[in-house]
Short mmCIF file of N, CA and C in Angstrom, two decimals:
data_model
loop_
_atom_site.label_atom_id
_atom_site.label_comp_id
_atom_site.label_asym_id
_atom_site.label_seq_id
_atom_site.Cartn_x
_atom_site.Cartn_y
_atom_site.Cartn_z
N MET A 47 7.79 12.45 -28.42
CA MET A 47 7.89 12.73 -27.01
C MET A 47 8.59 11.57 -26.31
N LYS A 48 9.56 11.88 -25.47
CA LYS A 48 10.33 10.88 -24.75
C LYS A 48 9.54 10.37 -23.55
N LYS A 49 9.49 9.03 -23.41
CA LYS A 49 8.78 8.43 -22.29
C LYS A 49 9.58 8.60 -21.00
N GLU A 50 8.91 9.03 -19.96
CA GLU A 50 9.55 9.24 -18.67
C GLU A 50 9.93 7.89 -18.06
N ARG A 51 11.10 7.85 -17.47
CA ARG A 51 11.55 6.63 -16.79
C ARG A 51 10.94 6.59 -15.39
N ASN A 52 10.27 5.51 -15.09
CA ASN A 52 9.60 5.36 -13.80
C ASN A 52 10.25 4.20 -13.03
N TRP A 53 11.37 4.50 -12.36
CA TRP A 53 12.05 3.51 -11.54
C TRP A 53 11.28 3.34 -10.23
N GLN A 54 11.12 2.09 -9.80
CA GLN A 54 10.45 1.85 -8.52
C GLN A 54 11.10 0.68 -7.79
N ILE A 55 11.15 0.80 -6.48
CA ILE A 55 11.58 -0.29 -5.62
C ILE A 55 10.31 -0.90 -5.02
N HIS A 56 10.27 -2.23 -4.98
CA HIS A 56 9.13 -2.95 -4.41
C HIS A 56 9.66 -3.94 -3.37
N TYR A 57 9.01 -3.97 -2.24
CA TYR A 57 9.36 -4.94 -1.20
C TYR A 57 8.33 -6.05 -1.10
N LYS A 58 7.17 -5.85 -1.70
CA LYS A 58 6.11 -6.85 -1.66
C LYS A 58 6.14 -7.65 -2.97
N ALA A 59 6.29 -8.93 -2.84
CA ALA A 59 6.31 -9.81 -4.01
C ALA A 59 4.89 -10.03 -4.52
N THR A 60 4.73 -9.91 -5.82
CA THR A 60 3.47 -10.25 -6.47
C THR A 60 3.72 -11.44 -7.39
N ASP A 61 2.66 -12.08 -7.83
CA ASP A 61 2.82 -13.20 -8.77
C ASP A 61 3.57 -12.75 -10.02
N ASP A 62 3.25 -11.53 -10.50
CA ASP A 62 3.91 -11.03 -11.70
C ASP A 62 5.40 -10.80 -11.47
N LEU A 63 5.77 -10.19 -10.34
CA LEU A 63 7.18 -9.95 -10.06
C LEU A 63 7.95 -11.27 -9.89
N ILE A 64 7.35 -12.24 -9.24
CA ILE A 64 8.00 -13.55 -9.09
C ILE A 64 8.19 -14.20 -10.46
N ALA A 65 7.17 -14.17 -11.30
CA ALA A 65 7.29 -14.75 -12.65
C ALA A 65 8.40 -14.04 -13.44
N GLN A 66 8.46 -12.72 -13.35
CA GLN A 66 9.51 -11.98 -14.05
C GLN A 66 10.89 -12.31 -13.48
N ALA A 67 10.97 -12.51 -12.15
CA ALA A 67 12.25 -12.86 -11.53
C ALA A 67 12.75 -14.21 -12.03
N VAL A 68 11.85 -15.17 -12.17
CA VAL A 68 12.24 -16.49 -12.67
C VAL A 68 12.67 -16.39 -14.13
N GLU A 69 11.97 -15.57 -14.92
CA GLU A 69 12.39 -15.34 -16.31
C GLU A 69 13.78 -14.72 -16.36
N LEU A 70 14.02 -13.77 -15.49
CA LEU A 70 15.33 -13.12 -15.42
C LEU A 70 16.40 -14.13 -15.00
N ASP A 71 16.10 -14.97 -14.04
CA ASP A 71 17.03 -16.04 -13.65
C ASP A 71 17.45 -16.87 -14.86
N ALA A 72 16.47 -17.24 -15.69
CA ALA A 72 16.74 -18.10 -16.84
C ALA A 72 17.68 -17.41 -17.85
N MET A 73 17.70 -16.08 -17.84
CA MET A 73 18.60 -15.34 -18.73
C MET A 73 20.03 -15.31 -18.18
N VAL A 74 20.16 -15.51 -16.87
CA VAL A 74 21.44 -15.31 -16.21
C VAL A 74 22.06 -16.63 -15.71
N TYR A 75 21.24 -17.49 -15.16
CA TYR A 75 21.71 -18.71 -14.53
C TYR A 75 21.43 -19.94 -15.39
N GLU A 76 21.95 -21.07 -14.91
CA GLU A 76 21.70 -22.35 -15.57
C GLU A 76 21.33 -23.40 -14.52
N GLY A 77 20.66 -24.44 -14.96
CA GLY A 77 20.38 -25.59 -14.11
C GLY A 77 19.61 -25.26 -12.85
N ASP A 78 20.08 -25.83 -11.74
CA ASP A 78 19.39 -25.67 -10.46
C ASP A 78 19.41 -24.24 -9.94
N ASP A 79 20.27 -23.39 -10.50
CA ASP A 79 20.36 -22.00 -10.04
C ASP A 79 19.22 -21.12 -10.57
N VAL A 80 18.46 -21.64 -11.53
CA VAL A 80 17.29 -20.90 -12.03
C VAL A 80 16.15 -21.11 -11.05
N GLY A 81 15.60 -20.01 -10.55
CA GLY A 81 14.50 -20.10 -9.61
C GLY A 81 13.28 -20.80 -10.19
N GLN A 82 12.46 -21.31 -9.32
CA GLN A 82 11.21 -21.96 -9.70
C GLN A 82 10.07 -21.19 -9.04
N VAL A 83 9.05 -20.84 -9.82
CA VAL A 83 7.95 -20.03 -9.30
C VAL A 83 7.35 -20.64 -8.05
N GLU A 84 7.07 -21.91 -8.07
CA GLU A 84 6.42 -22.55 -6.92
C GLU A 84 7.30 -22.52 -5.68
N LYS A 85 8.60 -22.75 -5.85
CA LYS A 85 9.51 -22.71 -4.70
C LYS A 85 9.57 -21.30 -4.13
N CYS A 86 9.63 -20.29 -4.99
CA CYS A 86 9.65 -18.90 -4.53
C CYS A 86 8.39 -18.58 -3.74
N LYS A 87 7.25 -19.04 -4.22
CA LYS A 87 5.99 -18.81 -3.51
C LYS A 87 5.97 -19.52 -2.17
N GLN A 88 6.53 -20.72 -2.12
CA GLN A 88 6.61 -21.45 -0.85
C GLN A 88 7.48 -20.69 0.15
N TRP A 89 8.62 -20.17 -0.33
CA TRP A 89 9.49 -19.37 0.54
C TRP A 89 8.73 -18.18 1.09
N LEU A 90 7.96 -17.52 0.21
CA LEU A 90 7.21 -16.32 0.62
C LEU A 90 6.09 -16.65 1.61
N GLU A 91 5.59 -17.88 1.60
CA GLU A 91 4.60 -18.27 2.60
C GLU A 91 5.23 -18.28 3.99
N VAL A 92 6.51 -18.59 4.06
CA VAL A 92 7.22 -18.60 5.34
C VAL A 92 7.57 -17.17 5.75
N ASN A 93 8.08 -16.38 4.79
CA ASN A 93 8.50 -15.01 5.09
C ASN A 93 8.27 -14.16 3.84
N ASP A 94 7.36 -13.20 3.93
CA ASP A 94 7.03 -12.38 2.76
C ASP A 94 7.94 -11.17 2.59
N GLN A 95 9.05 -11.14 3.34
CA GLN A 95 9.97 -10.00 3.27
C GLN A 95 11.32 -10.39 2.66
N LEU A 96 11.35 -11.37 1.79
CA LEU A 96 12.60 -11.89 1.25
C LEU A 96 13.17 -11.07 0.09
N TYR A 97 12.33 -10.38 -0.64
CA TYR A 97 12.75 -9.77 -1.90
C TYR A 97 12.79 -8.25 -1.87
N THR A 98 13.72 -7.72 -2.65
CA THR A 98 13.76 -6.31 -3.03
C THR A 98 13.78 -6.32 -4.55
N PHE A 99 12.78 -5.71 -5.17
CA PHE A 99 12.67 -5.67 -6.63
C PHE A 99 12.89 -4.26 -7.15
N LEU A 100 13.52 -4.15 -8.31
CA LEU A 100 13.65 -2.87 -9.01
C LEU A 100 12.94 -3.00 -10.35
N THR A 101 11.98 -2.10 -10.59
CA THR A 101 11.29 -2.09 -11.88
C THR A 101 11.51 -0.76 -12.58
N LEU A 102 11.36 -0.79 -13.87
CA LEU A 102 11.37 0.41 -14.70
C LEU A 102 10.16 0.30 -15.61
N ASN A 103 9.23 1.22 -15.44
CA ASN A 103 7.99 1.19 -16.21
C ASN A 103 7.33 -0.19 -16.13
N ASP A 104 7.27 -0.75 -14.92
CA ASP A 104 6.62 -2.03 -14.59
C ASP A 104 7.36 -3.27 -15.10
N LYS A 105 8.55 -3.12 -15.67
CA LYS A 105 9.35 -4.25 -16.12
C LYS A 105 10.44 -4.50 -15.07
N LEU A 106 10.56 -5.76 -14.65
CA LEU A 106 11.58 -6.09 -13.66
C LEU A 106 12.97 -5.91 -14.25
N ILE A 107 13.78 -5.11 -13.57
CA ILE A 107 15.16 -4.86 -14.01
C ILE A 107 16.13 -5.68 -13.17
N GLY A 108 15.80 -5.88 -11.91
CA GLY A 108 16.67 -6.67 -11.05
C GLY A 108 16.00 -6.95 -9.72
N TYR A 109 16.59 -7.86 -8.98
CA TYR A 109 16.06 -8.17 -7.66
C TYR A 109 17.16 -8.71 -6.75
N ILE A 110 16.90 -8.62 -5.47
CA ILE A 110 17.74 -9.22 -4.44
C ILE A 110 16.84 -10.13 -3.60
N ASN A 111 17.34 -11.33 -3.32
CA ASN A 111 16.66 -12.25 -2.40
C ASN A 111 17.60 -12.43 -1.21
N PHE A 112 17.11 -12.07 -0.03
CA PHE A 112 17.89 -12.09 1.21
C PHE A 112 16.98 -12.61 2.30
N MET A 113 17.37 -13.73 2.92
CA MET A 113 16.44 -14.35 3.87
C MET A 113 17.11 -14.78 5.17
N PRO A 114 16.35 -14.68 6.26
CA PRO A 114 16.83 -15.22 7.53
C PRO A 114 16.68 -16.74 7.51
N ILE A 115 17.70 -17.40 8.05
CA ILE A 115 17.71 -18.87 8.06
C ILE A 115 18.08 -19.37 9.45
N THR A 116 17.83 -20.63 9.69
CA THR A 116 18.16 -21.22 10.99
C THR A 116 19.68 -21.31 11.15
N ASP A 117 20.11 -21.42 12.39
CA ASP A 117 21.54 -21.59 12.68
C ASP A 117 22.08 -22.86 12.01
N GLU A 118 21.28 -23.92 12.03
CA GLU A 118 21.70 -25.19 11.44
C GLU A 118 21.88 -25.05 9.93
N CYS A 119 20.96 -24.36 9.29
CA CYS A 119 21.06 -24.14 7.84
C CYS A 119 22.30 -23.30 7.52
N TYR A 120 22.53 -22.28 8.31
CA TYR A 120 23.71 -21.43 8.13
C TYR A 120 24.98 -22.28 8.17
N ALA A 121 25.06 -23.17 9.15
CA ALA A 121 26.24 -24.04 9.29
C ALA A 121 26.40 -24.96 8.08
N LYS A 122 25.28 -25.50 7.57
CA LYS A 122 25.35 -26.37 6.39
C LYS A 122 25.83 -25.61 5.16
N ILE A 123 25.33 -24.39 4.96
CA ILE A 123 25.75 -23.59 3.80
C ILE A 123 27.22 -23.22 3.93
N LYS A 124 27.65 -22.96 5.14
CA LYS A 124 29.04 -22.58 5.40
C LYS A 124 30.02 -23.68 4.97
N THR A 125 29.57 -24.93 4.96
CA THR A 125 30.44 -26.04 4.52
C THR A 125 30.71 -25.98 3.02
N GLY A 126 29.87 -25.27 2.28
CA GLY A 126 30.02 -25.20 0.83
C GLY A 126 29.37 -26.36 0.09
N LYS A 127 28.78 -27.26 0.83
CA LYS A 127 28.19 -28.46 0.22
C LYS A 127 26.67 -28.41 0.17
N TYR A 128 26.08 -27.33 0.69
CA TYR A 128 24.63 -27.19 0.74
C TYR A 128 24.27 -25.91 -0.01
N LYS A 129 23.43 -26.02 -1.01
CA LYS A 129 23.12 -24.90 -1.90
C LYS A 129 21.74 -24.32 -1.61
N ASP A 130 21.55 -23.08 -2.00
CA ASP A 130 20.29 -22.40 -1.71
C ASP A 130 19.07 -23.11 -2.30
N PHE A 131 19.22 -23.76 -3.44
CA PHE A 131 18.07 -24.44 -4.04
C PHE A 131 17.67 -25.69 -3.26
N GLN A 132 18.49 -26.09 -2.29
CA GLN A 132 18.17 -27.25 -1.45
C GLN A 132 17.43 -26.86 -0.17
N LEU A 133 17.23 -25.57 0.04
CA LEU A 133 16.58 -25.09 1.27
C LEU A 133 15.22 -25.75 1.49
N LYS A 134 15.00 -26.11 2.73
CA LYS A 134 13.69 -26.63 3.12
C LYS A 134 12.92 -25.49 3.80
N MET A 135 11.61 -25.58 3.77
CA MET A 135 10.79 -24.50 4.31
C MET A 135 11.08 -24.24 5.79
N ASP A 136 11.38 -25.29 6.55
CA ASP A 136 11.63 -25.09 7.99
C ASP A 136 13.02 -24.53 8.28
N GLU A 137 13.81 -24.29 7.24
CA GLU A 137 15.13 -23.66 7.41
C GLU A 137 15.07 -22.15 7.21
N ILE A 138 13.95 -21.66 6.69
CA ILE A 138 13.72 -20.23 6.50
C ILE A 138 12.93 -19.74 7.71
N THR A 139 13.29 -18.58 8.21
CA THR A 139 12.59 -18.03 9.37
C THR A 139 12.00 -16.67 9.03
N LYS A 140 11.26 -16.12 9.95
CA LYS A 140 10.72 -14.77 9.81
C LYS A 140 11.68 -13.79 10.47
N PHE A 141 11.65 -12.54 10.02
CA PHE A 141 12.37 -11.48 10.73
C PHE A 141 11.54 -11.14 11.97
N VAL A 142 12.15 -11.26 13.15
CA VAL A 142 11.46 -11.03 14.41
C VAL A 142 12.20 -9.95 15.20
N SER A 143 11.46 -8.98 15.66
CA SER A 143 12.03 -7.89 16.47
C SER A 143 12.70 -8.44 17.72
N GLY A 144 13.92 -7.95 18.00
CA GLY A 144 14.64 -8.35 19.19
C GLY A 144 15.38 -9.67 19.09
N LYS A 145 15.22 -10.36 17.99
CA LYS A 145 15.87 -11.66 17.81
C LYS A 145 17.07 -11.50 16.89
N GLU A 146 18.14 -12.23 17.17
CA GLU A 146 19.31 -12.24 16.29
C GLU A 146 19.05 -13.19 15.13
N HIS A 147 19.46 -12.75 13.92
CA HIS A 147 19.23 -13.53 12.71
C HIS A 147 20.52 -13.78 11.94
N LYS A 148 20.65 -15.00 11.47
CA LYS A 148 21.66 -15.32 10.47
C LYS A 148 20.92 -15.29 9.13
N CYS A 149 21.52 -14.67 8.12
CA CYS A 149 20.82 -14.50 6.85
C CYS A 149 21.62 -15.06 5.68
N LEU A 150 20.89 -15.47 4.68
CA LEU A 150 21.45 -15.98 3.44
C LEU A 150 21.16 -14.98 2.33
N PHE A 151 22.21 -14.49 1.70
CA PHE A 151 22.09 -13.63 0.53
C PHE A 151 21.98 -14.57 -0.67
N VAL A 152 20.75 -14.81 -1.12
CA VAL A 152 20.49 -15.82 -2.14
C VAL A 152 20.84 -15.32 -3.54
N SER A 153 20.35 -14.15 -3.91
CA SER A 153 20.52 -13.68 -5.28
C SER A 153 20.61 -12.17 -5.37
N LEU A 154 21.39 -11.72 -6.33
CA LEU A 154 21.38 -10.35 -6.79
C LEU A 154 21.47 -10.47 -8.30
N VAL A 155 20.37 -10.13 -8.99
CA VAL A 155 20.30 -10.30 -10.44
C VAL A 155 19.85 -8.98 -11.07
N VAL A 156 20.56 -8.57 -12.12
CA VAL A 156 20.21 -7.37 -12.88
C VAL A 156 20.29 -7.72 -14.36
N ARG A 157 19.30 -7.26 -15.10
CA ARG A 157 19.29 -7.49 -16.55
C ARG A 157 20.60 -7.01 -17.17
N GLN A 158 21.09 -7.79 -18.10
CA GLN A 158 22.37 -7.50 -18.77
C GLN A 158 22.44 -6.06 -19.28
N GLU A 159 21.38 -5.60 -19.93
CA GLU A 159 21.40 -4.28 -20.55
C GLU A 159 21.33 -3.13 -19.55
N PHE A 160 21.18 -3.45 -18.26
CA PHE A 160 21.10 -2.42 -17.22
C PHE A 160 22.26 -2.51 -16.23
N ARG A 161 23.32 -3.20 -16.60
CA ARG A 161 24.45 -3.36 -15.68
C ARG A 161 25.47 -2.23 -15.82
N ASP A 162 25.00 -1.06 -16.13
CA ASP A 162 25.88 0.10 -16.30
C ASP A 162 26.17 0.81 -15.00
N GLY A 163 25.61 0.34 -13.93
CA GLY A 163 25.86 0.93 -12.62
C GLY A 163 24.66 1.63 -12.03
N ILE A 164 23.87 2.32 -12.84
CA ILE A 164 22.73 3.08 -12.32
C ILE A 164 21.67 2.15 -11.74
N ALA A 165 21.31 1.11 -12.47
CA ALA A 165 20.29 0.18 -11.98
C ALA A 165 20.81 -0.58 -10.76
N VAL A 166 22.07 -0.99 -10.81
CA VAL A 166 22.65 -1.71 -9.67
C VAL A 166 22.64 -0.81 -8.44
N GLN A 167 23.00 0.45 -8.63
CA GLN A 167 23.01 1.40 -7.51
C GLN A 167 21.59 1.60 -6.95
N ARG A 168 20.60 1.73 -7.82
CA ARG A 168 19.22 1.91 -7.36
C ARG A 168 18.73 0.68 -6.59
N LEU A 169 19.03 -0.50 -7.12
CA LEU A 169 18.63 -1.74 -6.45
C LEU A 169 19.33 -1.86 -5.09
N TRP A 170 20.62 -1.60 -5.07
CA TRP A 170 21.38 -1.71 -3.82
C TRP A 170 20.89 -0.70 -2.79
N ASN A 171 20.60 0.53 -3.23
CA ASN A 171 20.08 1.54 -2.31
C ASN A 171 18.71 1.13 -1.76
N GLY A 172 17.89 0.50 -2.61
CA GLY A 172 16.59 -0.01 -2.14
C GLY A 172 16.77 -1.11 -1.10
N PHE A 173 17.76 -1.96 -1.33
CA PHE A 173 18.05 -3.03 -0.38
C PHE A 173 18.56 -2.45 0.95
N LYS A 174 19.46 -1.47 0.87
CA LYS A 174 19.95 -0.83 2.09
C LYS A 174 18.80 -0.18 2.86
N SER A 175 17.86 0.43 2.15
CA SER A 175 16.69 1.02 2.80
C SER A 175 15.86 -0.05 3.51
N LYS A 176 15.73 -1.20 2.85
CA LYS A 176 14.99 -2.30 3.48
C LYS A 176 15.67 -2.74 4.77
N LEU A 177 16.99 -2.84 4.75
CA LEU A 177 17.72 -3.21 5.95
C LEU A 177 17.51 -2.17 7.06
N GLU A 178 17.46 -0.91 6.69
CA GLU A 178 17.21 0.15 7.67
C GLU A 178 15.80 0.03 8.25
N ILE A 179 14.84 -0.32 7.42
CA ILE A 179 13.47 -0.53 7.89
C ILE A 179 13.43 -1.68 8.89
N LEU A 180 14.08 -2.79 8.54
CA LEU A 180 14.14 -3.93 9.45
C LEU A 180 14.80 -3.54 10.77
N LYS A 181 15.91 -2.81 10.68
CA LYS A 181 16.61 -2.37 11.89
C LYS A 181 15.70 -1.49 12.76
N SER A 182 14.95 -0.60 12.11
CA SER A 182 14.05 0.29 12.86
C SER A 182 12.94 -0.49 13.57
N LYS A 183 12.66 -1.70 13.09
CA LYS A 183 11.65 -2.56 13.71
C LYS A 183 12.27 -3.49 14.75
N GLY A 184 13.56 -3.30 15.03
CA GLY A 184 14.22 -4.09 16.06
C GLY A 184 14.82 -5.40 15.58
N VAL A 185 14.88 -5.61 14.27
CA VAL A 185 15.47 -6.83 13.73
C VAL A 185 16.99 -6.71 13.82
N ILE A 186 17.63 -7.76 14.32
CA ILE A 186 19.08 -7.79 14.50
C ILE A 186 19.67 -8.83 13.55
N ILE A 187 20.54 -8.39 12.64
CA ILE A 187 21.20 -9.30 11.72
C ILE A 187 22.65 -9.42 12.18
N THR A 188 23.04 -10.63 12.57
CA THR A 188 24.38 -10.83 13.13
C THR A 188 25.35 -11.44 12.12
N ASP A 189 24.85 -12.25 11.21
CA ASP A 189 25.72 -12.98 10.27
C ASP A 189 25.04 -13.03 8.90
N VAL A 190 25.86 -12.95 7.86
CA VAL A 190 25.36 -13.07 6.49
C VAL A 190 26.29 -14.01 5.75
N ILE A 191 25.69 -14.91 4.99
CA ILE A 191 26.44 -15.84 4.15
C ILE A 191 25.78 -15.82 2.77
N THR A 192 26.54 -16.20 1.74
CA THR A 192 25.97 -16.23 0.40
C THR A 192 26.35 -17.51 -0.31
N ASP A 193 25.52 -17.85 -1.25
CA ASP A 193 25.75 -18.98 -2.13
C ASP A 193 25.52 -18.50 -3.56
N CYS A 194 25.84 -17.24 -3.79
CA CYS A 194 25.60 -16.64 -5.12
C CYS A 194 26.56 -17.23 -6.15
N VAL A 195 26.07 -17.34 -7.37
CA VAL A 195 26.92 -17.81 -8.47
C VAL A 195 27.26 -16.64 -9.37
#
């Protein structure tokens, strides 16, 4: 009997999803670009809406990390000399209704064996849905910058 595929999008980070995300980083990135569990948890203490996760049968397939940041942080990243792993907690903000936000697209990671387009499309669609949810709550995103590798 063939096992049914159970794709799911998650917007709430759990300890397990964060641990799996860091493991996935280690498969894709090197050095300072590999996430650290404690740093991810610290970021989530500031704003628990940073991640969009895609799982298949409870295994993390990919994730997106997208966060609102201060204007000053945005300007520093724009120089190209300030990297996402250098972020300080006071440079991350919360999504607030009616407020304009500059955002940092930190990561988009998908397991190598799932880069056939279907998983990427599911993850991206989940992320777009999250943006629609934020918009429906009055969140205004004016600028986006990335430091993706």
